[in-house]
mmCIF file of C-alpha atoms and ligand atoms in Angstrom:
data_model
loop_
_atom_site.group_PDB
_atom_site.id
_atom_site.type_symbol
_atom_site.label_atom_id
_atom_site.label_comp_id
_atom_site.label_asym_id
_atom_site.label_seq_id
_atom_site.Cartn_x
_atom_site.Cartn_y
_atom_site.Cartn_z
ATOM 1 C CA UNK O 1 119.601 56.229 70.593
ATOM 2 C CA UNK O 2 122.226 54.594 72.647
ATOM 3 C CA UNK O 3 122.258 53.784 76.378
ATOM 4 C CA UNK O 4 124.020 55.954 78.670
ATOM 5 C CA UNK O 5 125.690 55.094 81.913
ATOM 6 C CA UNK O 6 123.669 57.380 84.535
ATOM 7 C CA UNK O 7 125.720 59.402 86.620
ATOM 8 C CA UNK O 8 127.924 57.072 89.145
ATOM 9 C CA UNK O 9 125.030 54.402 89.647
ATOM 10 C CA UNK O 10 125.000 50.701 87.504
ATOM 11 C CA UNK O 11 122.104 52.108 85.601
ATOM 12 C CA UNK O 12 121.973 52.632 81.648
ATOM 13 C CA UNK O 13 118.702 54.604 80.557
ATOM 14 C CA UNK O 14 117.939 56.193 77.392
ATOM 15 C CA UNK O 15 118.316 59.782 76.707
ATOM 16 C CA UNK O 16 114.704 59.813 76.766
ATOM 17 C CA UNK O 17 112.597 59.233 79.675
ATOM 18 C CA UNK O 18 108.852 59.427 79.706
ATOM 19 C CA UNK O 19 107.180 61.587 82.277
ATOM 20 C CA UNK O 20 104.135 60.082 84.836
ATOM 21 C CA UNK O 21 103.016 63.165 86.285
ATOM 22 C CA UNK O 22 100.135 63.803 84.058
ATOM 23 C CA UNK O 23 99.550 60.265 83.660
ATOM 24 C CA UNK O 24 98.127 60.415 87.129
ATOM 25 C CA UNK O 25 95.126 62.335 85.743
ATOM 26 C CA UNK O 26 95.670 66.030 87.310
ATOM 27 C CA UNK O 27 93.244 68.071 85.672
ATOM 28 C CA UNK O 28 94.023 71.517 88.219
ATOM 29 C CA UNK O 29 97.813 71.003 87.146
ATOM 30 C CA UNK O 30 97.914 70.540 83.473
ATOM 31 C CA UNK O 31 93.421 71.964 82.865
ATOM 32 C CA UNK O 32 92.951 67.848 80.817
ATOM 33 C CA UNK O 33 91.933 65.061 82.730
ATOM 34 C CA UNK O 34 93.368 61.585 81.618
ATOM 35 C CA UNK O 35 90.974 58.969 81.717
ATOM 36 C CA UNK O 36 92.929 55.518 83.100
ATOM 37 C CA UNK O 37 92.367 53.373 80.034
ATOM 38 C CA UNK O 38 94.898 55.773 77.554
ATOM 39 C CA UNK O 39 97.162 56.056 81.089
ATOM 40 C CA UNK O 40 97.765 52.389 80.939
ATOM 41 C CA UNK O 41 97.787 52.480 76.954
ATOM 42 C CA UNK O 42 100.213 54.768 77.061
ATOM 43 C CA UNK O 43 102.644 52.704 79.476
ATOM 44 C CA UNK O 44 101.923 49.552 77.483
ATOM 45 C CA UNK O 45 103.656 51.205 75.120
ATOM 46 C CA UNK O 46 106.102 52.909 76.233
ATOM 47 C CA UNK O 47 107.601 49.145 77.884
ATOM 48 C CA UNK O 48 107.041 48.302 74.406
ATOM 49 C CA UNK O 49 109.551 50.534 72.859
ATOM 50 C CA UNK O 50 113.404 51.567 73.082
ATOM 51 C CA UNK O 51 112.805 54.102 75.907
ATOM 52 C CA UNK O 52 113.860 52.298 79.247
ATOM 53 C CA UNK O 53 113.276 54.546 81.340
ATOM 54 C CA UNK O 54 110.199 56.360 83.465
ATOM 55 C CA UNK O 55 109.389 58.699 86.155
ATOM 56 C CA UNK O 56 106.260 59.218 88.792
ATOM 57 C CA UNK O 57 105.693 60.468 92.388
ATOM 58 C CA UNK O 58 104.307 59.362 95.162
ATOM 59 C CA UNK O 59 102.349 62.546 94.964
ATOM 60 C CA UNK O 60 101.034 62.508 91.689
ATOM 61 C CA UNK O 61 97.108 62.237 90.951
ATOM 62 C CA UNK O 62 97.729 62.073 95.060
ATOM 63 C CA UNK O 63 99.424 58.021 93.715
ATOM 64 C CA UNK O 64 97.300 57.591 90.961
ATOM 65 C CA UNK O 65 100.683 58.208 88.534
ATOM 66 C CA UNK O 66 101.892 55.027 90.855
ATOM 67 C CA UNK O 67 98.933 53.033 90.437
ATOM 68 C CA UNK O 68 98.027 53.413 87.052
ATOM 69 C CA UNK O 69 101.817 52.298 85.900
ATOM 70 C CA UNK O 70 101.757 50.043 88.810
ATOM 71 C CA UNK O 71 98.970 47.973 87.062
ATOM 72 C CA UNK O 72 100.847 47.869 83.930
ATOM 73 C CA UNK O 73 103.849 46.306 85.830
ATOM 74 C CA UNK O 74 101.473 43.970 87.263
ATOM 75 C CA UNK O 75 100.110 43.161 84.030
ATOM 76 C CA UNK O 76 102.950 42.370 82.711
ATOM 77 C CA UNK O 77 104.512 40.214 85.706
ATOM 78 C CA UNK O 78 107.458 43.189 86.858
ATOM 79 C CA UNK O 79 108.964 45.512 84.675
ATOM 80 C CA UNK O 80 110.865 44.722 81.558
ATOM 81 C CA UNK O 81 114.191 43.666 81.630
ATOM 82 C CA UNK O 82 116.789 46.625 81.765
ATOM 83 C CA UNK O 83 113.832 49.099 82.334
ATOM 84 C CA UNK O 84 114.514 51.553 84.865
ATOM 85 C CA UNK O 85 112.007 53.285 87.220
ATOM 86 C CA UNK O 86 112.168 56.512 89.169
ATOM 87 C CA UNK O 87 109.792 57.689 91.406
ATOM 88 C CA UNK O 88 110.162 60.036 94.243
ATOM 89 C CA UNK O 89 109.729 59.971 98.352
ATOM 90 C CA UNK O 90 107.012 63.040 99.151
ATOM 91 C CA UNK O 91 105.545 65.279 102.067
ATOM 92 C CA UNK O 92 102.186 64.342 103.448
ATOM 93 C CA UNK O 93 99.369 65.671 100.815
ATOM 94 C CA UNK O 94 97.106 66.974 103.692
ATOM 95 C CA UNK O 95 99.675 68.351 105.939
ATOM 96 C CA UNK O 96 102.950 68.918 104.018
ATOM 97 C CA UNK O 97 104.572 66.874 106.694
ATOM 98 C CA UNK O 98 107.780 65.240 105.483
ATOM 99 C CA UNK O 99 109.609 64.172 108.544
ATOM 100 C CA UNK O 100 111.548 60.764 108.701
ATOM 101 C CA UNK O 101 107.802 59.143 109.585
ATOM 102 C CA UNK O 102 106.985 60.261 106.544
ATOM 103 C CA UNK O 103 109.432 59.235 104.283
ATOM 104 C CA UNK O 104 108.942 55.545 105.928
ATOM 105 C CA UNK O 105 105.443 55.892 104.694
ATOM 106 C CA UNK O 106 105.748 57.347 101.039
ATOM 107 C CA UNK O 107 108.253 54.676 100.565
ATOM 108 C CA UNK O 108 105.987 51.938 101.924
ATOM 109 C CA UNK O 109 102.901 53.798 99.469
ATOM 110 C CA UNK O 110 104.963 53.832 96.260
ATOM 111 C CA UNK O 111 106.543 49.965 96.929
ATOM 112 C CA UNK O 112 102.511 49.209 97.424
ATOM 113 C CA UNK O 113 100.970 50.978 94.396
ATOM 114 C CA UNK O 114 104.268 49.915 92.161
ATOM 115 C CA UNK O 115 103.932 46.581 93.226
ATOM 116 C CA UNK O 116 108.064 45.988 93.585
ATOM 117 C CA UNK O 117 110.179 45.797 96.817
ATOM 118 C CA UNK O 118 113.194 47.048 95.176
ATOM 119 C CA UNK O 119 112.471 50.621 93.856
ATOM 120 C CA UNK O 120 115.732 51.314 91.252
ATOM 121 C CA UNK O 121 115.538 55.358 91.695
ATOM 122 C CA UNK O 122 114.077 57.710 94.348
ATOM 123 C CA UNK O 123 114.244 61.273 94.873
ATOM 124 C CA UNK O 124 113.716 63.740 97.511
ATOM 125 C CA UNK O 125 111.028 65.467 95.972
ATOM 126 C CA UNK O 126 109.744 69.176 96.368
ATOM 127 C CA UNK O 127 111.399 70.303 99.519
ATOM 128 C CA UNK O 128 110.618 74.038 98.798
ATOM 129 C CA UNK O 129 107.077 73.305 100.044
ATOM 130 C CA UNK O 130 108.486 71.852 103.458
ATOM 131 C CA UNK O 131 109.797 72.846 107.083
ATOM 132 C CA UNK O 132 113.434 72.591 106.392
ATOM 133 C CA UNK O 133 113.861 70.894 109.938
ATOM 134 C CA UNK O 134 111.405 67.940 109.346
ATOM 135 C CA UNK O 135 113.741 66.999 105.971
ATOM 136 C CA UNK O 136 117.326 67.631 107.596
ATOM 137 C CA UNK O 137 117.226 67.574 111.001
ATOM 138 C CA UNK O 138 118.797 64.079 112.584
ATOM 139 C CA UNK O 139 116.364 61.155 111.950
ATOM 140 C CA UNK O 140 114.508 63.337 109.187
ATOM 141 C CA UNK O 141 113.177 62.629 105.756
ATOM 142 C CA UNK O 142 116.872 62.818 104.370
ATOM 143 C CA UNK O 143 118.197 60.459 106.839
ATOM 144 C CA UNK O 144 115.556 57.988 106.364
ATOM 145 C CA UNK O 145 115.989 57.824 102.297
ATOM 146 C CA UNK O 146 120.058 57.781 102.435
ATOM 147 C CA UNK O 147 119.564 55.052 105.129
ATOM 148 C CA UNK O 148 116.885 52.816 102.413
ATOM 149 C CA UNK O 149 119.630 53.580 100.119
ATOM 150 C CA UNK O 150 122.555 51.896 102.242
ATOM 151 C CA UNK O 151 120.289 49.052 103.076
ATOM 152 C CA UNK O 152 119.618 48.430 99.036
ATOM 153 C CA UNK O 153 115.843 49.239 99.451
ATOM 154 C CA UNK O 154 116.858 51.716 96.960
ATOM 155 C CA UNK O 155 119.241 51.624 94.628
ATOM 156 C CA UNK O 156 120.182 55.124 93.695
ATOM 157 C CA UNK O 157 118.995 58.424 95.774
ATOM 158 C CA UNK O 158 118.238 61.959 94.046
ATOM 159 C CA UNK O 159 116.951 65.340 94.833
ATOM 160 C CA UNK O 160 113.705 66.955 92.586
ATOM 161 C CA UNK O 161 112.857 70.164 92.931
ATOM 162 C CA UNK O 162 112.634 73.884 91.710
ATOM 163 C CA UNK O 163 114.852 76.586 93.099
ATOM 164 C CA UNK O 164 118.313 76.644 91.819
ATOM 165 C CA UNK O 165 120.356 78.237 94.260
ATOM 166 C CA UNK O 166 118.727 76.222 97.220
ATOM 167 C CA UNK O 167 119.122 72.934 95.264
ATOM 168 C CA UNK O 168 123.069 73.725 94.686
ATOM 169 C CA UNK O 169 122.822 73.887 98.140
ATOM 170 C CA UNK O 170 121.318 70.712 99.145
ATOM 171 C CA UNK O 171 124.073 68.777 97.725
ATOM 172 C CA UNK O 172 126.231 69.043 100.067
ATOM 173 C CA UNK O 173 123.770 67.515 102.690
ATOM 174 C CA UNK O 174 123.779 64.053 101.188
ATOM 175 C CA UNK O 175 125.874 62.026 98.432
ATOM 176 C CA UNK O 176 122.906 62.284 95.999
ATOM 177 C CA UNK O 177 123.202 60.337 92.607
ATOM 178 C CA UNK O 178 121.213 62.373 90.328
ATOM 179 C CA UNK O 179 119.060 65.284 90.328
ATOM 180 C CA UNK O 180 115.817 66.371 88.367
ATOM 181 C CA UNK O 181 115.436 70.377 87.327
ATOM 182 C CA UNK O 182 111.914 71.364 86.094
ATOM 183 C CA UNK O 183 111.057 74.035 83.285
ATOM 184 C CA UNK O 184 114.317 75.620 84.066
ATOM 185 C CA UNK O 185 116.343 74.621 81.150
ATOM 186 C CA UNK O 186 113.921 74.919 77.904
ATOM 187 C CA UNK O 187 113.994 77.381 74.883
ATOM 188 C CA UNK O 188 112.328 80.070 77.174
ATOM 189 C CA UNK O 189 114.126 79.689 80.835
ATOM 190 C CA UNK O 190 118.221 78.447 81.324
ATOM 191 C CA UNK O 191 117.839 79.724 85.116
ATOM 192 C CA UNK O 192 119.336 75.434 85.582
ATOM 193 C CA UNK O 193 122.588 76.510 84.077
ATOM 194 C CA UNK O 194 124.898 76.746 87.519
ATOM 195 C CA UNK O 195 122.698 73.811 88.467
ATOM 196 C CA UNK O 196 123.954 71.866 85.502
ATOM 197 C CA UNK O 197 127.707 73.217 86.152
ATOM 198 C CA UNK O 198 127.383 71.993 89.875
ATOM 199 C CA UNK O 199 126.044 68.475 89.096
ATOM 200 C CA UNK O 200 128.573 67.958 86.140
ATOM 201 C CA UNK O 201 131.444 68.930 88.431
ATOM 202 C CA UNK O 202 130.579 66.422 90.670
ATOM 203 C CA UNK O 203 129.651 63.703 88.570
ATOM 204 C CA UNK O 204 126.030 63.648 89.366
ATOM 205 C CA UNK O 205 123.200 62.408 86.610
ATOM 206 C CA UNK O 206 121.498 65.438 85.444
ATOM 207 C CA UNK O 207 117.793 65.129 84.416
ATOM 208 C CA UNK O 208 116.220 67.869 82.642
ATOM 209 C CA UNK O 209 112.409 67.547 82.785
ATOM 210 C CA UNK O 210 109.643 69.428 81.032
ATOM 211 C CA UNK O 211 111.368 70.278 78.213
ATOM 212 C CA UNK O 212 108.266 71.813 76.554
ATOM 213 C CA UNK O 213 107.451 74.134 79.545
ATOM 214 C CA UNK O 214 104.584 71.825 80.574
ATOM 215 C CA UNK O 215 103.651 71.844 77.478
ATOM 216 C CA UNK O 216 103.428 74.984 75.341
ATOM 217 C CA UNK O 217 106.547 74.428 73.591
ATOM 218 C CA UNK O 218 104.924 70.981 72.027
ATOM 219 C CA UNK O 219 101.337 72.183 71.461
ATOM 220 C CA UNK O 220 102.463 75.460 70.509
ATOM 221 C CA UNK O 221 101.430 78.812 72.155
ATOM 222 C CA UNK O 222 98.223 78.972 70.430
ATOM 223 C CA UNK O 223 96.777 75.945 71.289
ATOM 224 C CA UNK O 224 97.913 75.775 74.952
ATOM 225 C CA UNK O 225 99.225 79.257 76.698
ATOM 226 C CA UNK O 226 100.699 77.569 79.615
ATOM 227 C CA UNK O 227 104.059 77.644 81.136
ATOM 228 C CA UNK O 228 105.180 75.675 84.802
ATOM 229 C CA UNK O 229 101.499 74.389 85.282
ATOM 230 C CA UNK O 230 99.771 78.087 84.963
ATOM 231 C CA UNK O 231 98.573 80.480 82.532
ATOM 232 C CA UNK O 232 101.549 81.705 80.580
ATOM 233 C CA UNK O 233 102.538 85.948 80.614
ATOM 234 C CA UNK O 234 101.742 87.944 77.602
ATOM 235 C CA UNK O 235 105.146 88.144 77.671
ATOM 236 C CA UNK O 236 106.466 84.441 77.701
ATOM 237 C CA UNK O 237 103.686 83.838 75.147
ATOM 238 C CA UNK O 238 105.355 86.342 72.832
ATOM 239 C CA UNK O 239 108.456 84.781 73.214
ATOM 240 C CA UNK O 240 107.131 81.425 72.660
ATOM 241 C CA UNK O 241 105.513 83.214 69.610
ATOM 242 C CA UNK O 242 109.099 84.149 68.272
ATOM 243 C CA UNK O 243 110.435 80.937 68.893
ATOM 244 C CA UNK O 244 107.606 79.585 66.705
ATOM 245 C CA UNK O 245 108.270 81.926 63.681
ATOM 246 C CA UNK O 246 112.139 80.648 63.772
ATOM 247 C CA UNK O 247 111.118 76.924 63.545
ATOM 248 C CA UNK O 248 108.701 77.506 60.799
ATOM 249 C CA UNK O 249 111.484 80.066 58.812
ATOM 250 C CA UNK O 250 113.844 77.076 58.384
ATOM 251 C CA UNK O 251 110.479 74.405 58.030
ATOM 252 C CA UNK O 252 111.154 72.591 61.641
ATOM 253 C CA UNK O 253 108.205 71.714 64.245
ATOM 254 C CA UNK O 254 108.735 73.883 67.530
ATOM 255 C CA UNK O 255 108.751 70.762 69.469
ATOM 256 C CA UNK O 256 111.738 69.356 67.776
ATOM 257 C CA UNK O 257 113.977 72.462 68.554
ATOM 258 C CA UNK O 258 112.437 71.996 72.164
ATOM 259 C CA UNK O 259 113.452 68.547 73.064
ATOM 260 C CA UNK O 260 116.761 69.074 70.781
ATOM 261 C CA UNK O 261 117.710 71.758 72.696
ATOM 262 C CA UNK O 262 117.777 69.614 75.782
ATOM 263 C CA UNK O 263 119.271 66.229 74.062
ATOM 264 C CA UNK O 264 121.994 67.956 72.752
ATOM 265 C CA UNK O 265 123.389 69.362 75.903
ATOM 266 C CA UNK O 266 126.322 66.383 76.634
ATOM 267 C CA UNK O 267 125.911 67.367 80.462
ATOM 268 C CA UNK O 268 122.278 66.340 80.278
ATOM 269 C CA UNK O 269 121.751 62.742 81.401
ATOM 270 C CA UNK O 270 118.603 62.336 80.467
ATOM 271 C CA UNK O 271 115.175 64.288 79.348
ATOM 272 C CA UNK O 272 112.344 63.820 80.923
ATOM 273 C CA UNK O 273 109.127 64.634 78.438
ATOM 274 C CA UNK O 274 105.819 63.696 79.571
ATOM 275 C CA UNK O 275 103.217 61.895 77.163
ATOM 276 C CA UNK O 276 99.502 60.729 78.153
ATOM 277 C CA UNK O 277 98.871 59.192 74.572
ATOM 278 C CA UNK O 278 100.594 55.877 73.147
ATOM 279 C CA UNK O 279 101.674 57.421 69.939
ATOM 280 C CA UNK O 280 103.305 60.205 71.597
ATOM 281 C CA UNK O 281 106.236 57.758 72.248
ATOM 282 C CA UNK O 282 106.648 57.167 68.163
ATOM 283 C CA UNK O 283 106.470 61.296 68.225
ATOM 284 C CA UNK O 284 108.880 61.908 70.316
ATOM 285 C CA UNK O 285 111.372 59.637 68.609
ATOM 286 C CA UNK O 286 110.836 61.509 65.575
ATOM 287 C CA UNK O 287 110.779 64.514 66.949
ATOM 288 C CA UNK O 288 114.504 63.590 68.614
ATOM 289 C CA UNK O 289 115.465 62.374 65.319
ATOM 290 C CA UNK O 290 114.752 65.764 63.455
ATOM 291 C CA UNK O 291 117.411 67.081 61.320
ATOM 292 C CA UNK O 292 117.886 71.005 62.498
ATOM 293 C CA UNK O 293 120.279 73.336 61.100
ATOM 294 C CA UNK O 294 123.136 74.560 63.311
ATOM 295 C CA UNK O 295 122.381 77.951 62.825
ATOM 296 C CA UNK O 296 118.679 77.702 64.372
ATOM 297 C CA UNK O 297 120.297 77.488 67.914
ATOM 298 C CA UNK O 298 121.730 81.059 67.609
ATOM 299 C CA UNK O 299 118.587 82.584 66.226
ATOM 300 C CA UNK O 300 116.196 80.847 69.068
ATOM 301 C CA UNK O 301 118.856 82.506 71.642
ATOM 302 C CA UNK O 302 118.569 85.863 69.630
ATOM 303 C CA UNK O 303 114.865 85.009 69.558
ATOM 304 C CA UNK O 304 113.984 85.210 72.997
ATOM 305 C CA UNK O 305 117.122 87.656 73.881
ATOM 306 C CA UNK O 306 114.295 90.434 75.056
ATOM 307 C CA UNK O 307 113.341 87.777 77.984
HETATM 308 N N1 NAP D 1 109.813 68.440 90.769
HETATM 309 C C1 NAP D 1 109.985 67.467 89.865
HETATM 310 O O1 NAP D 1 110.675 66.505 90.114
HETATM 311 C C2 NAP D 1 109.308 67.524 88.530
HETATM 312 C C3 NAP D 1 108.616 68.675 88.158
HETATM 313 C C4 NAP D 1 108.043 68.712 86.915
HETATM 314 C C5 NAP D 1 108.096 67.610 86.082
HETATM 315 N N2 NAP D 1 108.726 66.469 86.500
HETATM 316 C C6 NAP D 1 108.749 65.266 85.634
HETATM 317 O O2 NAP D 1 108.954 65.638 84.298
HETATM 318 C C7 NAP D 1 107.866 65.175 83.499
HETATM 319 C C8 NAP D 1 107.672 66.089 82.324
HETATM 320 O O3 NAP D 1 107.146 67.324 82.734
HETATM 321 P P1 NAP D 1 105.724 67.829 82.281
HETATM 322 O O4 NAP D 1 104.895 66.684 81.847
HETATM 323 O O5 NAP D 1 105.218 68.647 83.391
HETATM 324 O O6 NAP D 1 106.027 68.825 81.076
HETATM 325 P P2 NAP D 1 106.580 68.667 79.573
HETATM 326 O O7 NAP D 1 107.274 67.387 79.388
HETATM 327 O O8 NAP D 1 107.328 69.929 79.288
HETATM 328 O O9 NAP D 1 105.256 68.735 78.720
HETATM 329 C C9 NAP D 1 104.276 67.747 78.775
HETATM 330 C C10 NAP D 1 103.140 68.180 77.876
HETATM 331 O O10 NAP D 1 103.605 68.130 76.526
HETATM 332 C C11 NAP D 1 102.666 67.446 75.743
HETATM 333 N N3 NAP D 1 103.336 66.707 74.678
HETATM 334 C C12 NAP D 1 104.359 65.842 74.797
HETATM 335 N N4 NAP D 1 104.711 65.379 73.588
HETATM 336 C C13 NAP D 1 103.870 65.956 72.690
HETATM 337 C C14 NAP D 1 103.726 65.867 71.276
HETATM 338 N N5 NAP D 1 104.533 65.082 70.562
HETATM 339 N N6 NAP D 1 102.744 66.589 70.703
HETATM 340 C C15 NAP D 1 101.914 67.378 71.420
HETATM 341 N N7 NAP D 1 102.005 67.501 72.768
HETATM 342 C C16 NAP D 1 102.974 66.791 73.393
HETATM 343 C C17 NAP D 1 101.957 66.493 76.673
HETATM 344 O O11 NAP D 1 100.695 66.249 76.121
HETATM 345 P P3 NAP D 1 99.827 64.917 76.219
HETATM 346 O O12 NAP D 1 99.400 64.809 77.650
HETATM 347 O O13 NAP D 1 98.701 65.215 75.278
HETATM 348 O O14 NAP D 1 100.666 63.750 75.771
HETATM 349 C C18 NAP D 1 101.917 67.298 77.967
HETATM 350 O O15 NAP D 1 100.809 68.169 77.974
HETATM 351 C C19 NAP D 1 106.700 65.039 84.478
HETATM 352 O O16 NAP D 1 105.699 64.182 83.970
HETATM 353 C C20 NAP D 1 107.416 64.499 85.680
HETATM 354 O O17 NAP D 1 107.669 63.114 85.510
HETATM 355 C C21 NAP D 1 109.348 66.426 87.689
#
């Protein structure tokens, strides 16, 4: 896969990026714990392959995402050349605090943990969970990241979050660069769509994580009923179901039609899939690489229509 210029920043990452949340080992988020030793495994190999690109958290594994691929980095004396890191600026874990103190202090964590002075990518993260005031009043969170971001402390500033209308909203509070959506633009959800519109309009990187709905769409709703880090409706699991029955009609994993789905969407900068295992990274290549018919994208749609 080729390298694609990411948004308006310098940066050229893969359409693929892997995902560090799980990573960080957070068994009450994803119900598997992930022992360090694959963690590190698993990011050995990922610098080892085409895929240039990663995401973490400060708040992951409460910076065990950070540490675990911060070791790696270490290990390896910095990060590969042309690899590009995101991670993301976060409220307090104990309070939910995320004032402009704050976002001095996740910074300082994740520069720590990551071992690097210079961190390439950094988002706003979760602001739904926050007093609106602490992020945007004058001298808040916001203020604090756009000012790292002038200063080159980072190099490119986004916004990561959930609700669609609110994050169409936030951008016009800062210049952001890119933007991350979460299990909002998969085989089972497209709530992202005016999100997508917005960010394409203005030229923004659009990054379209969790793909497989945490998960379900890659296991398969059998083998892991779970949708946006909780137990998935009777409902979604039917649709899932149906989704399932299409792929194997035309002999095609349900994964591949997942992470296709996203790929082939030209507005989508990158997708961000997460992986705990090192052979995962070989998987998803082949599962990007997939040959699907054209028609299976109109049956999926008329699949899941009753959603
Ligand atoms: N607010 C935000 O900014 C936000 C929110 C959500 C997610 N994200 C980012 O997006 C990333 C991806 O999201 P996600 O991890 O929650 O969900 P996801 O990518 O939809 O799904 C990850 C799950 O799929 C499994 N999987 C991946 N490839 C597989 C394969 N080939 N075969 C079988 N199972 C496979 C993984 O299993 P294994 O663990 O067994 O590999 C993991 O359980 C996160 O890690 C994070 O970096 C950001």
């Amino acid at each position: 896969m080729i390298l694609r210029n990411f948004g308006r920043t310098t940066y050229r990452t893969h359409p693929l990026c892997m995902g560090g949340a799980a990573l960080g080992d957070m068994p009450e988020t994803f119900a598997y714990s992930v022992p360090a030793e694959d963690a590190h495994a698993t990011v050995r190999a990922l610098f080892d392959s085409e895929i240039n690109f990663l995401d973490t958290a400060n708040i992951y594994g409460d910076g065990e995402s950070e540490r675990r691929i911060g070791h790696v980095i270490r290990e390896r004396g910095g990060l590969p050349d042309g690899f590009v890191l995101a991670t993301k600026a976060d409220r307090a874990r104990e309070t939910g605090r995320f004032d402009g103190d704050r976002a001095h202090r996740s910074i300082a964590e994740s520069q720590k943990r990551l071992g690097l002075t210079h961190l390439q990518i950094v988002y706003l993260h979760d602001f739904e969970y926050c007093d609106q005031e602490q992020i945007l009043g004058c001298g808040g969170a916001l203020d604090v990241l756009v000012r790292y971001r002038e200063q080159g402390i980072i190099g490119a500033l986004g916004l990561a979050a959930g609700p669609i209308p609110e994050m169409i909203a936030y951008l016009d509070r800062a210049d952001f660069d890119c933007v991350i959506s979460h299990n909002r633009y998969t085989l089972l959800d497209r709530t992202a769509e005016p999100l997508i519109a917005e960010c394409h309009r203005r030229a923004i990187a659009f990054v379209n994580a969790a793909p497989y709905g945490s998960g379900m769409l890659a296991k398969g709703p059998s083998a892991y009923p779970r949708y946006m880090y909780r137990e998935a409706s009777d409902a979604l699991v039917a649709r899932a179901r149906a989704c399932e029955a299409v792929c194997q009609r035309h002999g095609v994993p349900l994964p591949a039609a997942a992470l296709q789905f996203s790929l082939r969407d030209p507005r989508v900068t990158a997708t961000i899939v997460g992986m705990t295992r090192p052979e995962r990274i070989a998987q998803t290549l082949a599962l990007a690489a997939t040959p699907l018919p054209e028609e299976i994208w109109g049956e999926l749609v008329d699949s899941t229509a009753s959603g």
